[in-house]
């Protein structure tokens, strides 16, 4: 995916602030009306938390 192409650029960051809109709990993606936006955000958060580039990085949700 596109994220994998640039994620290594952030290897030396001190912290990541991850923001999610609480209003998205009942909304779907524009490009895929079967995918809940909140669930998609949680999947992205999980992939960032478990990424090898961020093992020593503080993550704020």
mmCIF file of C-alpha atoms in Angstrom:
data_model
loop_
_atom_site.group_PDB
_atom_site.id
_atom_site.type_symbol
_atom_site.label_atom_id
_atom_site.label_comp_id
_atom_site.label_asym_id
_atom_site.label_seq_id
_atom_site.Cartn_x
_atom_site.Cartn_y
_atom_site.Cartn_z
ATOM 1 C CA UNK A 1 0.000 0.000 0.000
ATOM 2 C CA UNK A 2 0.981 3.650 -0.176
ATOM 3 C CA UNK A 3 1.651 3.763 3.580
ATOM 4 C CA UNK A 4 4.380 1.146 3.305
ATOM 5 C CA UNK A 5 6.238 3.317 0.809
ATOM 6 C CA UNK A 6 6.765 6.225 3.207
ATOM 7 C CA UNK A 7 6.441 4.803 6.724
ATOM 8 C CA UNK A 8 10.220 4.335 7.123
ATOM 9 C CA UNK A 9 10.620 8.126 6.839
ATOM 10 C CA UNK A 10 9.203 8.397 10.368
ATOM 11 C CA UNK A 11 11.560 5.896 11.985
ATOM 12 C CA UNK A 12 13.224 8.406 14.333
ATOM 13 C CA UNK A 13 10.140 10.265 15.577
ATOM 14 C CA UNK A 14 9.777 10.666 19.343
ATOM 15 C CA UNK A 15 6.009 10.216 19.487
ATOM 16 C CA UNK A 16 2.975 9.621 17.320
ATOM 17 C CA UNK A 17 -0.319 11.369 18.029
ATOM 18 C CA UNK A 18 -3.126 9.338 16.494
ATOM 19 C CA UNK A 19 -6.484 11.117 16.279
ATOM 20 C CA UNK A 20 -9.782 9.459 15.471
ATOM 21 C CA UNK A 21 -13.091 11.236 14.955
ATOM 22 C CA UNK A 22 -15.608 9.809 17.425
ATOM 23 C CA UNK A 23 -18.366 10.878 15.045
ATOM 24 C CA UNK A 24 -17.248 8.182 12.578
ATOM 25 C CA UNK A 25 -18.656 5.326 14.659
ATOM 26 C CA UNK A 26 -21.720 5.071 12.409
ATOM 27 C CA UNK A 27 -20.210 6.163 9.083
ATOM 28 C CA UNK A 28 -18.787 4.153 6.201
ATOM 29 C CA UNK A 29 -15.924 4.819 3.809
ATOM 30 C CA UNK A 30 -16.757 6.691 0.619
ATOM 31 C CA UNK A 31 -14.828 4.178 -1.489
ATOM 32 C CA UNK A 32 -16.276 1.107 0.269
ATOM 33 C CA UNK A 33 -19.722 1.470 1.774
ATOM 34 C CA UNK A 34 -19.406 -1.841 3.624
ATOM 35 C CA UNK A 35 -16.436 -0.697 5.737
ATOM 36 C CA UNK A 36 -17.062 1.235 8.944
ATOM 37 C CA UNK A 37 -14.802 4.285 9.332
ATOM 38 C CA UNK A 38 -14.148 3.700 13.030
ATOM 39 C CA UNK A 39 -13.136 0.089 12.401
ATOM 40 C CA UNK A 40 -10.858 1.193 9.563
ATOM 41 C CA UNK A 41 -9.212 3.723 11.896
ATOM 42 C CA UNK A 42 -8.684 1.008 14.506
ATOM 43 C CA UNK A 43 -7.058 -1.238 11.904
ATOM 44 C CA UNK A 44 -4.719 1.597 10.934
ATOM 45 C CA UNK A 45 -3.901 2.271 14.604
ATOM 46 C CA UNK A 46 -3.125 -1.419 15.114
ATOM 47 C CA UNK A 47 -0.838 -1.508 12.090
ATOM 48 C CA UNK A 48 1.057 1.553 13.346
ATOM 49 C CA UNK A 49 1.389 0.194 16.897
ATOM 50 C CA UNK A 50 2.747 -3.116 15.644
ATOM 51 C CA UNK A 51 5.046 -1.707 12.979
ATOM 52 C CA UNK A 52 8.768 -2.464 13.323
ATOM 53 C CA UNK A 53 9.677 1.184 12.675
ATOM 54 C CA UNK A 54 7.856 2.322 15.834
ATOM 55 C CA UNK A 55 8.936 -0.229 18.451
ATOM 56 C CA UNK A 56 10.579 2.473 20.615
ATOM 57 C CA UNK A 57 8.110 5.253 19.811
ATOM 58 C CA UNK A 58 5.495 6.614 22.217
ATOM 59 C CA UNK A 59 2.000 6.481 20.765
ATOM 60 C CA UNK A 60 -0.764 8.754 22.009
ATOM 61 C CA UNK A 61 -4.372 7.964 21.118
#
